[in-house]
mmCIF file with all atom_site columns, C-alpha atoms in Angstrom:
data_model
loop_
_atom_site.group_PDB
_atom_site.id
_atom_site.type_symbol
_atom_site.label_atom_id
_atom_site.label_alt_id
_atom_site.label_comp_id
_atom_site.label_asym_id
_atom_site.label_entity_id
_atom_site.label_seq_id
_atom_site.pdbx_PDB_ins_code
_atom_site.Cartn_x
_atom_site.Cartn_y
_atom_site.Cartn_z
_atom_site.occupancy
_atom_site.B_iso_or_equiv
_atom_site.pdbx_formal_charge
_atom_site.auth_seq_id
_atom_site.auth_comp_id
_atom_site.auth_asym_id
_atom_site.auth_atom_id
_atom_site.pdbx_PDB_model_num
ATOM 1   C CA . UNK A 1 1   ? -2.673  5.687   -10.200 1.00 66.00 ? 1   UNK A CA 1
ATOM 2   C CA . UNK A 1 2   ? -5.444  5.170   -7.662  1.00 69.00 ? 2   UNK A CA 1
ATOM 3   C CA . UNK A 1 3   ? -5.793  8.677   -6.227  1.00 89.00 ? 3   UNK A CA 1
ATOM 4   C CA . UNK A 1 4   ? -4.776  7.430   -2.774  1.00 95.00 ? 4   UNK A CA 1
ATOM 5   C CA . UNK A 1 5   ? -1.795  9.373   -1.468  1.00 96.00 ? 5   UNK A CA 1
ATOM 6   C CA . UNK A 1 6   ? 0.435   8.679   1.512   1.00 97.00 ? 6   UNK A CA 1
ATOM 7   C CA . UNK A 1 7   ? 3.059   10.692  3.330   1.00 96.00 ? 7   UNK A CA 1
ATOM 8   C CA . UNK A 1 8   ? 5.884   10.568  3.958   1.00 97.00 ? 8   UNK A CA 1
ATOM 9   C CA . UNK A 1 9   ? 7.290   8.139   1.367   1.00 96.00 ? 9   UNK A CA 1
ATOM 10  C CA . UNK A 1 10  ? 10.186  7.083   3.581   1.00 96.00 ? 10  UNK A CA 1
ATOM 11  C CA . UNK A 1 11  ? 10.925  7.447   7.268   1.00 96.00 ? 11  UNK A CA 1
ATOM 12  C CA . UNK A 1 12  ? 13.738  6.410   9.593   1.00 98.00 ? 12  UNK A CA 1
ATOM 13  C CA . UNK A 1 13  ? 13.106  6.186   13.345  1.00 98.00 ? 13  UNK A CA 1
ATOM 14  C CA . UNK A 1 14  ? 14.888  4.675   16.312  1.00 98.00 ? 14  UNK A CA 1
ATOM 15  C CA . UNK A 1 15  ? 13.528  2.048   18.657  1.00 98.00 ? 15  UNK A CA 1
ATOM 16  C CA . UNK A 1 16  ? 11.162  3.462   21.271  1.00 98.00 ? 16  UNK A CA 1
ATOM 17  C CA . UNK A 1 17  ? 10.137  6.492   19.232  1.00 98.00 ? 17  UNK A CA 1
ATOM 18  C CA . UNK A 1 18  ? 6.648   7.270   17.967  1.00 98.00 ? 18  UNK A CA 1
ATOM 19  C CA . UNK A 1 19  ? 5.604   7.745   14.333  1.00 98.00 ? 19  UNK A CA 1
ATOM 20  C CA . UNK A 1 20  ? 2.573   9.138   12.491  1.00 98.00 ? 20  UNK A CA 1
ATOM 21  C CA . UNK A 1 21  ? 1.789   8.155   8.929   1.00 98.00 ? 21  UNK A CA 1
ATOM 22  C CA . UNK A 1 22  ? -0.821  9.907   6.806   1.00 98.00 ? 22  UNK A CA 1
ATOM 23  C CA . UNK A 1 23  ? -3.216  8.863   4.066   1.00 97.00 ? 23  UNK A CA 1
ATOM 24  C CA . UNK A 1 24  ? -5.581  10.769  1.813   1.00 96.00 ? 24  UNK A CA 1
ATOM 25  C CA . UNK A 1 25  ? -8.326  8.596   0.411   1.00 91.00 ? 25  UNK A CA 1
ATOM 26  C CA . UNK A 1 26  ? -9.642  8.560   -3.123  1.00 87.00 ? 26  UNK A CA 1
ATOM 27  C CA . UNK A 1 27  ? -12.432 11.017  -3.854  1.00 85.00 ? 27  UNK A CA 1
ATOM 28  C CA . UNK A 1 28  ? -15.824 9.556   -2.955  1.00 84.00 ? 28  UNK A CA 1
ATOM 29  C CA . UNK A 1 29  ? -14.410 6.933   -0.590  1.00 88.00 ? 29  UNK A CA 1
ATOM 30  C CA . UNK A 1 30  ? -15.387 6.916   3.080   1.00 89.00 ? 30  UNK A CA 1
ATOM 31  C CA . UNK A 1 31  ? -13.445 3.897   4.325   1.00 91.00 ? 31  UNK A CA 1
ATOM 32  C CA . UNK A 1 32  ? -9.714  3.605   4.971   1.00 93.00 ? 32  UNK A CA 1
ATOM 33  C CA . UNK A 1 33  ? -7.833  0.423   5.802   1.00 94.00 ? 33  UNK A CA 1
ATOM 34  C CA . UNK A 1 34  ? -4.216  0.160   6.910   1.00 97.00 ? 34  UNK A CA 1
ATOM 35  C CA . UNK A 1 35  ? -1.907  -2.758  6.155   1.00 97.00 ? 35  UNK A CA 1
ATOM 36  C CA . UNK A 1 36  ? 1.648   -3.627  7.158   1.00 98.00 ? 36  UNK A CA 1
ATOM 37  C CA . UNK A 1 37  ? 3.817   -5.330  4.519   1.00 97.00 ? 37  UNK A CA 1
ATOM 38  C CA . UNK A 1 38  ? 7.080   -6.778  5.757   1.00 95.00 ? 38  UNK A CA 1
ATOM 39  C CA . UNK A 1 39  ? 9.796   -7.375  3.193   1.00 92.00 ? 39  UNK A CA 1
ATOM 40  C CA . UNK A 1 40  ? 8.960   -10.359 0.994   1.00 90.00 ? 40  UNK A CA 1
ATOM 41  C CA . UNK A 1 41  ? 5.534   -10.880 2.592   1.00 92.00 ? 41  UNK A CA 1
ATOM 42  C CA . UNK A 1 42  ? 1.944   -10.122 1.775   1.00 95.00 ? 42  UNK A CA 1
ATOM 43  C CA . UNK A 1 43  ? 0.205   -7.152  3.388   1.00 96.00 ? 43  UNK A CA 1
ATOM 44  C CA . UNK A 1 44  ? -1.321  -7.797  6.823   1.00 96.00 ? 44  UNK A CA 1
ATOM 45  C CA . UNK A 1 45  ? -4.497  -6.016  7.895   1.00 95.00 ? 45  UNK A CA 1
ATOM 46  C CA . UNK A 1 46  ? -3.976  -3.621  10.810  1.00 97.00 ? 46  UNK A CA 1
ATOM 47  C CA . UNK A 1 47  ? -7.353  -1.883  11.131  1.00 95.00 ? 47  UNK A CA 1
ATOM 48  C CA . UNK A 1 48  ? -10.086 -0.107  9.213   1.00 93.00 ? 48  UNK A CA 1
ATOM 49  C CA . UNK A 1 49  ? -11.877 3.187   9.725   1.00 93.00 ? 49  UNK A CA 1
ATOM 50  C CA . UNK A 1 50  ? -15.378 3.890   8.471   1.00 90.00 ? 50  UNK A CA 1
ATOM 51  C CA . UNK A 1 51  ? -16.989 7.277   9.064   1.00 87.00 ? 51  UNK A CA 1
ATOM 52  C CA . UNK A 1 52  ? -14.350 8.173   11.691  1.00 90.00 ? 52  UNK A CA 1
ATOM 53  C CA . UNK A 1 53  ? -14.910 5.005   13.763  1.00 92.00 ? 53  UNK A CA 1
ATOM 54  C CA . UNK A 1 54  ? -12.698 1.909   13.962  1.00 92.00 ? 54  UNK A CA 1
ATOM 55  C CA . UNK A 1 55  ? -14.464 -0.837  12.013  1.00 89.00 ? 55  UNK A CA 1
ATOM 56  C CA . UNK A 1 56  ? -12.380 -3.934  12.592  1.00 90.00 ? 56  UNK A CA 1
ATOM 57  C CA . UNK A 1 57  ? -8.862  -4.665  13.740  1.00 93.00 ? 57  UNK A CA 1
ATOM 58  C CA . UNK A 1 58  ? -6.284  -7.301  12.881  1.00 92.00 ? 58  UNK A CA 1
ATOM 59  C CA . UNK A 1 59  ? -3.812  -8.981  15.198  1.00 93.00 ? 59  UNK A CA 1
ATOM 60  C CA . UNK A 1 60  ? -1.803  -5.885  16.110  1.00 96.00 ? 60  UNK A CA 1
ATOM 61  C CA . UNK A 1 61  ? -1.089  -4.539  19.622  1.00 97.00 ? 61  UNK A CA 1
ATOM 62  C CA . UNK A 1 62  ? -2.728  -1.373  21.011  1.00 97.00 ? 62  UNK A CA 1
ATOM 63  C CA . UNK A 1 63  ? 0.400   0.679   20.342  1.00 98.00 ? 63  UNK A CA 1
ATOM 64  C CA . UNK A 1 64  ? -0.874  0.710   16.756  1.00 98.00 ? 64  UNK A CA 1
ATOM 65  C CA . UNK A 1 65  ? -3.682  3.284   16.699  1.00 97.00 ? 65  UNK A CA 1
ATOM 66  C CA . UNK A 1 66  ? -5.438  5.368   14.123  1.00 96.00 ? 66  UNK A CA 1
ATOM 67  C CA . UNK A 1 67  ? -7.726  8.237   13.331  1.00 96.00 ? 67  UNK A CA 1
ATOM 68  C CA . UNK A 1 68  ? -10.035 9.153   10.504  1.00 95.00 ? 68  UNK A CA 1
ATOM 69  C CA . UNK A 1 69  ? -10.971 12.765  9.895   1.00 94.00 ? 69  UNK A CA 1
ATOM 70  C CA . UNK A 1 70  ? -14.249 14.259  8.578   1.00 92.00 ? 70  UNK A CA 1
ATOM 71  C CA . UNK A 1 71  ? -12.718 14.514  5.085   1.00 90.00 ? 71  UNK A CA 1
ATOM 72  C CA . UNK A 1 72  ? -12.019 10.731  5.347   1.00 90.00 ? 72  UNK A CA 1
ATOM 73  C CA . UNK A 1 73  ? -8.242  11.138  5.409   1.00 94.00 ? 73  UNK A CA 1
ATOM 74  C CA . UNK A 1 74  ? -6.542  9.012   8.031   1.00 96.00 ? 74  UNK A CA 1
ATOM 75  C CA . UNK A 1 75  ? -3.530  8.672   10.281  1.00 98.00 ? 75  UNK A CA 1
ATOM 76  C CA . UNK A 1 76  ? -1.727  5.609   11.578  1.00 98.00 ? 76  UNK A CA 1
ATOM 77  C CA . UNK A 1 77  ? 0.184   6.101   14.816  1.00 98.00 ? 77  UNK A CA 1
ATOM 78  C CA . UNK A 1 78  ? 2.688   3.647   16.191  1.00 98.00 ? 78  UNK A CA 1
ATOM 79  C CA . UNK A 1 79  ? 4.085   4.136   19.690  1.00 97.00 ? 79  UNK A CA 1
ATOM 80  C CA . UNK A 1 80  ? 7.168   2.559   21.277  1.00 98.00 ? 80  UNK A CA 1
ATOM 81  C CA . UNK A 1 81  ? 8.601   1.487   17.927  1.00 98.00 ? 81  UNK A CA 1
ATOM 82  C CA . UNK A 1 82  ? 10.270  -1.915  17.725  1.00 98.00 ? 82  UNK A CA 1
ATOM 83  C CA . UNK A 1 83  ? 12.767  -3.185  15.167  1.00 97.00 ? 83  UNK A CA 1
ATOM 84  C CA . UNK A 1 84  ? 10.107  -5.558  13.767  1.00 97.00 ? 84  UNK A CA 1
ATOM 85  C CA . UNK A 1 85  ? 7.910   -2.571  12.908  1.00 98.00 ? 85  UNK A CA 1
ATOM 86  C CA . UNK A 1 86  ? 10.193  -1.914  9.945   1.00 98.00 ? 86  UNK A CA 1
ATOM 87  C CA . UNK A 1 87  ? 7.936   -2.438  6.940   1.00 97.00 ? 87  UNK A CA 1
ATOM 88  C CA . UNK A 1 88  ? 5.970   -0.820  4.129   1.00 97.00 ? 88  UNK A CA 1
ATOM 89  C CA . UNK A 1 89  ? 2.749   0.646   5.531   1.00 98.00 ? 89  UNK A CA 1
ATOM 90  C CA . UNK A 1 90  ? -0.064  0.692   3.028   1.00 98.00 ? 90  UNK A CA 1
ATOM 91  C CA . UNK A 1 91  ? -3.283  2.607   3.113   1.00 97.00 ? 91  UNK A CA 1
ATOM 92  C CA . UNK A 1 92  ? -6.275  1.482   1.063   1.00 95.00 ? 92  UNK A CA 1
ATOM 93  C CA . UNK A 1 93  ? -9.485  3.381   0.491   1.00 92.00 ? 93  UNK A CA 1
ATOM 94  C CA . UNK A 1 94  ? -12.890 2.114   -0.515  1.00 89.00 ? 94  UNK A CA 1
ATOM 95  C CA . UNK A 1 95  ? -16.548 3.054   -0.409  1.00 85.00 ? 95  UNK A CA 1
ATOM 96  C CA . UNK A 1 96  ? -18.222 1.413   2.548   1.00 76.00 ? 96  UNK A CA 1
ATOM 97  C CA . UNK A 1 97  ? -21.820 2.235   1.772   1.00 63.00 ? 97  UNK A CA 1
ATOM 98  C CA . UNK A 1 98  ? -24.231 2.442   4.656   1.00 60.00 ? 98  UNK A CA 1
ATOM 99  C CA . UNK A 1 99  ? -23.286 -0.896  6.212   1.00 60.00 ? 99  UNK A CA 1
ATOM 100 C CA . UNK A 1 100 ? -19.563 -0.346  6.465   1.00 56.00 ? 100 UNK A CA 1
ATOM 101 C CA . UNK A 1 101 ? -18.927 -3.362  4.238   1.00 61.00 ? 101 UNK A CA 1
ATOM 102 C CA . UNK A 1 102 ? -16.526 -2.087  1.647   1.00 62.00 ? 102 UNK A CA 1
ATOM 103 C CA . UNK A 1 103 ? -16.223 -2.430  -2.032  1.00 72.00 ? 103 UNK A CA 1
ATOM 104 C CA . UNK A 1 104 ? -12.948 -2.721  -3.944  1.00 85.00 ? 104 UNK A CA 1
ATOM 105 C CA . UNK A 1 105 ? -9.941  -1.420  -2.049  1.00 89.00 ? 105 UNK A CA 1
ATOM 106 C CA . UNK A 1 106 ? -7.506  0.877   -3.818  1.00 92.00 ? 106 UNK A CA 1
ATOM 107 C CA . UNK A 1 107 ? -4.019  1.086   -2.379  1.00 95.00 ? 107 UNK A CA 1
ATOM 108 C CA . UNK A 1 108 ? -1.673  4.010   -2.039  1.00 95.00 ? 108 UNK A CA 1
ATOM 109 C CA . UNK A 1 109 ? 2.073   3.734   -2.745  1.00 95.00 ? 109 UNK A CA 1
ATOM 110 C CA . UNK A 1 110 ? 2.912   3.176   0.905   1.00 97.00 ? 110 UNK A CA 1
ATOM 111 C CA . UNK A 1 111 ? 5.294   4.617   3.474   1.00 97.00 ? 111 UNK A CA 1
ATOM 112 C CA . UNK A 1 112 ? 8.487   2.688   4.035   1.00 97.00 ? 112 UNK A CA 1
ATOM 113 C CA . UNK A 1 113 ? 9.439   2.796   7.720   1.00 98.00 ? 113 UNK A CA 1
ATOM 114 C CA . UNK A 1 114 ? 12.842  1.742   8.949   1.00 98.00 ? 114 UNK A CA 1
ATOM 115 C CA . UNK A 1 115 ? 13.354  1.355   12.704  1.00 98.00 ? 115 UNK A CA 1
ATOM 116 C CA . UNK A 1 116 ? 16.968  1.335   13.878  1.00 97.00 ? 116 UNK A CA 1
ATOM 117 C CA . UNK B 2 1   ? -8.976  -20.584 9.462   1.00 57.00 ? 1   UNK B CA 1
ATOM 118 C CA . UNK B 2 2   ? -7.890  -17.139 8.306   1.00 69.00 ? 2   UNK B CA 1
ATOM 119 C CA . UNK B 2 3   ? -4.923  -18.213 6.186   1.00 90.00 ? 3   UNK B CA 1
ATOM 120 C CA . UNK B 2 4   ? -4.607  -17.947 2.446   1.00 96.00 ? 4   UNK B CA 1
ATOM 121 C CA . UNK B 2 5   ? -1.879  -20.187 1.041   1.00 96.00 ? 5   UNK B CA 1
ATOM 122 C CA . UNK B 2 6   ? -0.255  -19.167 -2.243  1.00 97.00 ? 6   UNK B CA 1
ATOM 123 C CA . UNK B 2 7   ? 2.059   -21.038 -4.590  1.00 97.00 ? 7   UNK B CA 1
ATOM 124 C CA . UNK B 2 8   ? 4.531   -21.009 -6.191  1.00 97.00 ? 8   UNK B CA 1
ATOM 125 C CA . UNK B 2 9   ? 6.764   -18.529 -4.403  1.00 97.00 ? 9   UNK B CA 1
ATOM 126 C CA . UNK B 2 10  ? 8.436   -17.630 -7.695  1.00 97.00 ? 10  UNK B CA 1
ATOM 127 C CA . UNK B 2 11  ? 7.734   -18.331 -11.345 1.00 98.00 ? 11  UNK B CA 1
ATOM 128 C CA . UNK B 2 12  ? 9.780   -17.917 -14.502 1.00 98.00 ? 12  UNK B CA 1
ATOM 129 C CA . UNK B 2 13  ? 7.904   -17.915 -17.794 1.00 98.00 ? 13  UNK B CA 1
ATOM 130 C CA . UNK B 2 14  ? 8.934   -17.359 -21.389 1.00 97.00 ? 14  UNK B CA 1
ATOM 131 C CA . UNK B 2 15  ? 7.306   -14.481 -23.258 1.00 98.00 ? 15  UNK B CA 1
ATOM 132 C CA . UNK B 2 16  ? 4.045   -15.670 -24.788 1.00 97.00 ? 16  UNK B CA 1
ATOM 133 C CA . UNK B 2 17  ? 3.635   -18.470 -22.268 1.00 98.00 ? 17  UNK B CA 1
ATOM 134 C CA . UNK B 2 18  ? 0.943   -19.015 -19.645 1.00 98.00 ? 18  UNK B CA 1
ATOM 135 C CA . UNK B 2 19  ? 1.601   -18.054 -16.021 1.00 98.00 ? 19  UNK B CA 1
ATOM 136 C CA . UNK B 2 20  ? -0.430  -19.910 -13.398 1.00 98.00 ? 20  UNK B CA 1
ATOM 137 C CA . UNK B 2 21  ? -0.559  -18.993 -9.708  1.00 98.00 ? 21  UNK B CA 1
ATOM 138 C CA . UNK B 2 22  ? -2.610  -20.935 -7.173  1.00 98.00 ? 22  UNK B CA 1
ATOM 139 C CA . UNK B 2 23  ? -4.224  -20.088 -3.863  1.00 98.00 ? 23  UNK B CA 1
ATOM 140 C CA . UNK B 2 24  ? -6.115  -22.061 -1.255  1.00 98.00 ? 24  UNK B CA 1
ATOM 141 C CA . UNK B 2 25  ? -8.235  -20.838 1.625   1.00 97.00 ? 25  UNK B CA 1
ATOM 142 C CA . UNK B 2 26  ? -9.883  -22.374 4.684   1.00 94.00 ? 26  UNK B CA 1
ATOM 143 C CA . UNK B 2 27  ? -12.611 -20.001 5.817   1.00 93.00 ? 27  UNK B CA 1
ATOM 144 C CA . UNK B 2 28  ? -15.794 -20.892 3.938   1.00 92.00 ? 28  UNK B CA 1
ATOM 145 C CA . UNK B 2 29  ? -17.270 -17.511 4.913   1.00 91.00 ? 29  UNK B CA 1
ATOM 146 C CA . UNK B 2 30  ? -14.934 -15.727 2.489   1.00 92.00 ? 30  UNK B CA 1
ATOM 147 C CA . UNK B 2 31  ? -16.962 -14.318 -0.397  1.00 91.00 ? 31  UNK B CA 1
ATOM 148 C CA . UNK B 2 32  ? -14.535 -12.079 -2.262  1.00 92.00 ? 32  UNK B CA 1
ATOM 149 C CA . UNK B 2 33  ? -11.305 -13.203 -3.925  1.00 95.00 ? 33  UNK B CA 1
ATOM 150 C CA . UNK B 2 34  ? -9.152  -10.526 -5.598  1.00 95.00 ? 34  UNK B CA 1
ATOM 151 C CA . UNK B 2 35  ? -5.751  -10.684 -7.218  1.00 97.00 ? 35  UNK B CA 1
ATOM 152 C CA . UNK B 2 36  ? -3.356  -7.773  -6.835  1.00 96.00 ? 36  UNK B CA 1
ATOM 153 C CA . UNK B 2 37  ? -0.243  -6.931  -8.834  1.00 97.00 ? 37  UNK B CA 1
ATOM 154 C CA . UNK B 2 38  ? 2.621   -5.109  -7.151  1.00 96.00 ? 38  UNK B CA 1
ATOM 155 C CA . UNK B 2 39  ? 5.661   -3.552  -8.788  1.00 95.00 ? 39  UNK B CA 1
ATOM 156 C CA . UNK B 2 40  ? 8.753   -2.665  -6.720  1.00 91.00 ? 40  UNK B CA 1
ATOM 157 C CA . UNK B 2 41  ? 8.252   0.548   -4.773  1.00 86.00 ? 41  UNK B CA 1
ATOM 158 C CA . UNK B 2 42  ? 4.511   0.665   -5.533  1.00 90.00 ? 42  UNK B CA 1
ATOM 159 C CA . UNK B 2 43  ? 1.356   -0.273  -3.701  1.00 93.00 ? 43  UNK B CA 1
ATOM 160 C CA . UNK B 2 44  ? -0.689  -3.310  -4.811  1.00 95.00 ? 44  UNK B CA 1
ATOM 161 C CA . UNK B 2 45  ? -3.020  -2.669  -7.756  1.00 94.00 ? 45  UNK B CA 1
ATOM 162 C CA . UNK B 2 46  ? -6.226  -4.641  -8.255  1.00 93.00 ? 46  UNK B CA 1
ATOM 163 C CA . UNK B 2 47  ? -6.050  -6.884  -11.319 1.00 95.00 ? 47  UNK B CA 1
ATOM 164 C CA . UNK B 2 48  ? -9.227  -8.917  -11.203 1.00 94.00 ? 48  UNK B CA 1
ATOM 165 C CA . UNK B 2 49  ? -11.608 -10.245 -8.553  1.00 93.00 ? 49  UNK B CA 1
ATOM 166 C CA . UNK B 2 50  ? -14.220 -12.979 -8.317  1.00 93.00 ? 50  UNK B CA 1
ATOM 167 C CA . UNK B 2 51  ? -17.119 -13.882 -6.049  1.00 91.00 ? 51  UNK B CA 1
ATOM 168 C CA . UNK B 2 52  ? -18.007 -17.537 -5.340  1.00 89.00 ? 52  UNK B CA 1
ATOM 169 C CA . UNK B 2 53  ? -21.194 -17.552 -7.416  1.00 90.00 ? 53  UNK B CA 1
ATOM 170 C CA . UNK B 2 54  ? -19.152 -17.985 -10.614 1.00 92.00 ? 54  UNK B CA 1
ATOM 171 C CA . UNK B 2 55  ? -16.404 -20.477 -11.485 1.00 94.00 ? 55  UNK B CA 1
ATOM 172 C CA . UNK B 2 56  ? -14.429 -18.325 -13.888 1.00 96.00 ? 56  UNK B CA 1
ATOM 173 C CA . UNK B 2 57  ? -13.906 -14.681 -14.710 1.00 96.00 ? 57  UNK B CA 1
ATOM 174 C CA . UNK B 2 58  ? -11.865 -13.316 -17.578 1.00 96.00 ? 58  UNK B CA 1
ATOM 175 C CA . UNK B 2 59  ? -10.582 -9.798  -18.163 1.00 95.00 ? 59  UNK B CA 1
ATOM 176 C CA . UNK B 2 60  ? -8.271  -9.460  -21.136 1.00 96.00 ? 60  UNK B CA 1
ATOM 177 C CA . UNK B 2 61  ? -5.296  -11.781 -20.677 1.00 97.00 ? 61  UNK B CA 1
ATOM 178 C CA . UNK B 2 62  ? -6.135  -12.428 -17.008 1.00 97.00 ? 62  UNK B CA 1
ATOM 179 C CA . UNK B 2 63  ? -8.482  -15.223 -15.879 1.00 97.00 ? 63  UNK B CA 1
ATOM 180 C CA . UNK B 2 64  ? -9.504  -16.327 -12.395 1.00 96.00 ? 64  UNK B CA 1
ATOM 181 C CA . UNK B 2 65  ? -10.629 -19.931 -11.995 1.00 96.00 ? 65  UNK B CA 1
ATOM 182 C CA . UNK B 2 66  ? -12.536 -20.654 -8.804  1.00 96.00 ? 66  UNK B CA 1
ATOM 183 C CA . UNK B 2 67  ? -13.268 -24.066 -7.260  1.00 95.00 ? 67  UNK B CA 1
ATOM 184 C CA . UNK B 2 68  ? -15.604 -23.599 -4.299  1.00 94.00 ? 68  UNK B CA 1
ATOM 185 C CA . UNK B 2 69  ? -15.686 -27.255 -3.233  1.00 94.00 ? 69  UNK B CA 1
ATOM 186 C CA . UNK B 2 70  ? -11.880 -27.482 -3.171  1.00 95.00 ? 70  UNK B CA 1
ATOM 187 C CA . UNK B 2 71  ? -11.570 -24.002 -1.641  1.00 96.00 ? 71  UNK B CA 1
ATOM 188 C CA . UNK B 2 72  ? -9.030  -23.062 -4.282  1.00 97.00 ? 72  UNK B CA 1
ATOM 189 C CA . UNK B 2 73  ? -8.670  -20.320 -6.861  1.00 97.00 ? 73  UNK B CA 1
ATOM 190 C CA . UNK B 2 74  ? -6.037  -19.528 -9.426  1.00 98.00 ? 74  UNK B CA 1
ATOM 191 C CA . UNK B 2 75  ? -4.827  -16.739 -11.692 1.00 98.00 ? 75  UNK B CA 1
ATOM 192 C CA . UNK B 2 76  ? -3.952  -17.490 -15.298 1.00 98.00 ? 76  UNK B CA 1
ATOM 193 C CA . UNK B 2 77  ? -2.009  -14.925 -17.319 1.00 98.00 ? 77  UNK B CA 1
ATOM 194 C CA . UNK B 2 78  ? -2.206  -15.755 -21.012 1.00 98.00 ? 78  UNK B CA 1
ATOM 195 C CA . UNK B 2 79  ? 0.430   -14.590 -23.507 1.00 98.00 ? 79  UNK B CA 1
ATOM 196 C CA . UNK B 2 80  ? 2.680   -13.430 -20.659 1.00 98.00 ? 80  UNK B CA 1
ATOM 197 C CA . UNK B 2 81  ? 4.735   -10.322 -21.415 1.00 97.00 ? 81  UNK B CA 1
ATOM 198 C CA . UNK B 2 82  ? 7.935   -8.907  -19.839 1.00 97.00 ? 82  UNK B CA 1
ATOM 199 C CA . UNK B 2 83  ? 5.799   -6.026  -18.529 1.00 97.00 ? 83  UNK B CA 1
ATOM 200 C CA . UNK B 2 84  ? 3.868   -8.576  -16.442 1.00 97.00 ? 84  UNK B CA 1
ATOM 201 C CA . UNK B 2 85  ? 7.001   -9.180  -14.354 1.00 98.00 ? 85  UNK B CA 1
ATOM 202 C CA . UNK B 2 86  ? 5.879   -8.257  -10.850 1.00 97.00 ? 86  UNK B CA 1
ATOM 203 C CA . UNK B 2 87  ? 4.765   -9.804  -7.578  1.00 98.00 ? 87  UNK B CA 1
ATOM 204 C CA . UNK B 2 88  ? 1.220   -11.146 -7.526  1.00 98.00 ? 88  UNK B CA 1
ATOM 205 C CA . UNK B 2 89  ? -0.872  -11.545 -4.401  1.00 98.00 ? 89  UNK B CA 1
ATOM 206 C CA . UNK B 2 90  ? -4.105  -13.414 -3.981  1.00 97.00 ? 90  UNK B CA 1
ATOM 207 C CA . UNK B 2 91  ? -6.401  -12.351 -1.186  1.00 96.00 ? 91  UNK B CA 1
ATOM 208 C CA . UNK B 2 92  ? -9.704  -13.309 0.385   1.00 95.00 ? 92  UNK B CA 1
ATOM 209 C CA . UNK B 2 93  ? -12.216 -11.531 2.553   1.00 91.00 ? 93  UNK B CA 1
ATOM 210 C CA . UNK B 2 94  ? -15.768 -11.303 3.733   1.00 86.00 ? 94  UNK B CA 1
ATOM 211 C CA . UNK B 2 95  ? -17.433 -8.430  1.957   1.00 78.00 ? 95  UNK B CA 1
ATOM 212 C CA . UNK B 2 96  ? -14.422 -7.063  0.055   1.00 72.00 ? 96  UNK B CA 1
ATOM 213 C CA . UNK B 2 97  ? -12.686 -5.458  3.011   1.00 74.00 ? 97  UNK B CA 1
ATOM 214 C CA . UNK B 2 98  ? -10.230 -6.553  5.710   1.00 86.00 ? 98  UNK B CA 1
ATOM 215 C CA . UNK B 2 99  ? -8.329  -8.527  3.088   1.00 92.00 ? 99  UNK B CA 1
ATOM 216 C CA . UNK B 2 100 ? -6.302  -11.600 4.037   1.00 94.00 ? 100 UNK B CA 1
ATOM 217 C CA . UNK B 2 101 ? -3.372  -11.814 1.616   1.00 96.00 ? 101 UNK B CA 1
ATOM 218 C CA . UNK B 2 102 ? -1.307  -14.726 0.419   1.00 96.00 ? 102 UNK B CA 1
ATOM 219 C CA . UNK B 2 103 ? 2.481   -14.607 0.651   1.00 95.00 ? 103 UNK B CA 1
ATOM 220 C CA . UNK B 2 104 ? 2.977   -13.536 -2.947  1.00 97.00 ? 104 UNK B CA 1
ATOM 221 C CA . UNK B 2 105 ? 4.423   -14.959 -6.172  1.00 98.00 ? 105 UNK B CA 1
ATOM 222 C CA . UNK B 2 106 ? 7.290   -13.245 -7.909  1.00 98.00 ? 106 UNK B CA 1
ATOM 223 C CA . UNK B 2 107 ? 6.760   -13.611 -11.662 1.00 98.00 ? 107 UNK B CA 1
ATOM 224 C CA . UNK B 2 108 ? 9.574   -13.077 -14.148 1.00 98.00 ? 108 UNK B CA 1
ATOM 225 C CA . UNK B 2 109 ? 8.779   -13.143 -17.857 1.00 98.00 ? 109 UNK B CA 1
ATOM 226 C CA . UNK B 2 110 ? 11.785  -13.435 -20.140 1.00 96.00 ? 110 UNK B CA 1
ATOM 227 C CA . UNK B 2 111 ? 11.748  -12.355 -23.803 1.00 90.00 ? 111 UNK B CA 1
#
């Protein structure tokens, strides 16, 4: 186990709704990255937060947004849910040092989101 | 430029055999190449990682071979065991974060 926890484990929403997923990072880590893993695919980078600021973003629309809190936990928010948003959402924590360039990323178990 | 191509998609190996999974990348700025193992219902777990200043790294039964000129790297699992049955992902990044993952290889090891 990595010490990275995510909640909830499973979630069912309908198209057009909004969802918030939560992640608690491993002790000592100040960087959180979020990934989307569609069924049968590799994880895709959504964005990263370092010291409460967004530190890089993948090819995802603005309706995917996030927050990082002073204790380095993080939230992923998705507005106007679409059917294609159904996936496993993974959070990974790492120690970014002073430059924001991370070391090894440790993944949580993920939140499985189903959009109907 | 940002893609990481992984093969094969699936692999069946007899217990005790060698499992080999290959990846290729395009972006020469990548400087960190990890392999992750994922069991059903779990998040990916780091197995082993390599940086381009070495051509091989071994940890237990797992070895990464890295060919910088060919922009390829591979995972070798020696003495494969049924407990190794999982999906394996290669990845690449600049500076160990914002990982670009391959599409995954489903490994099945039969006794």
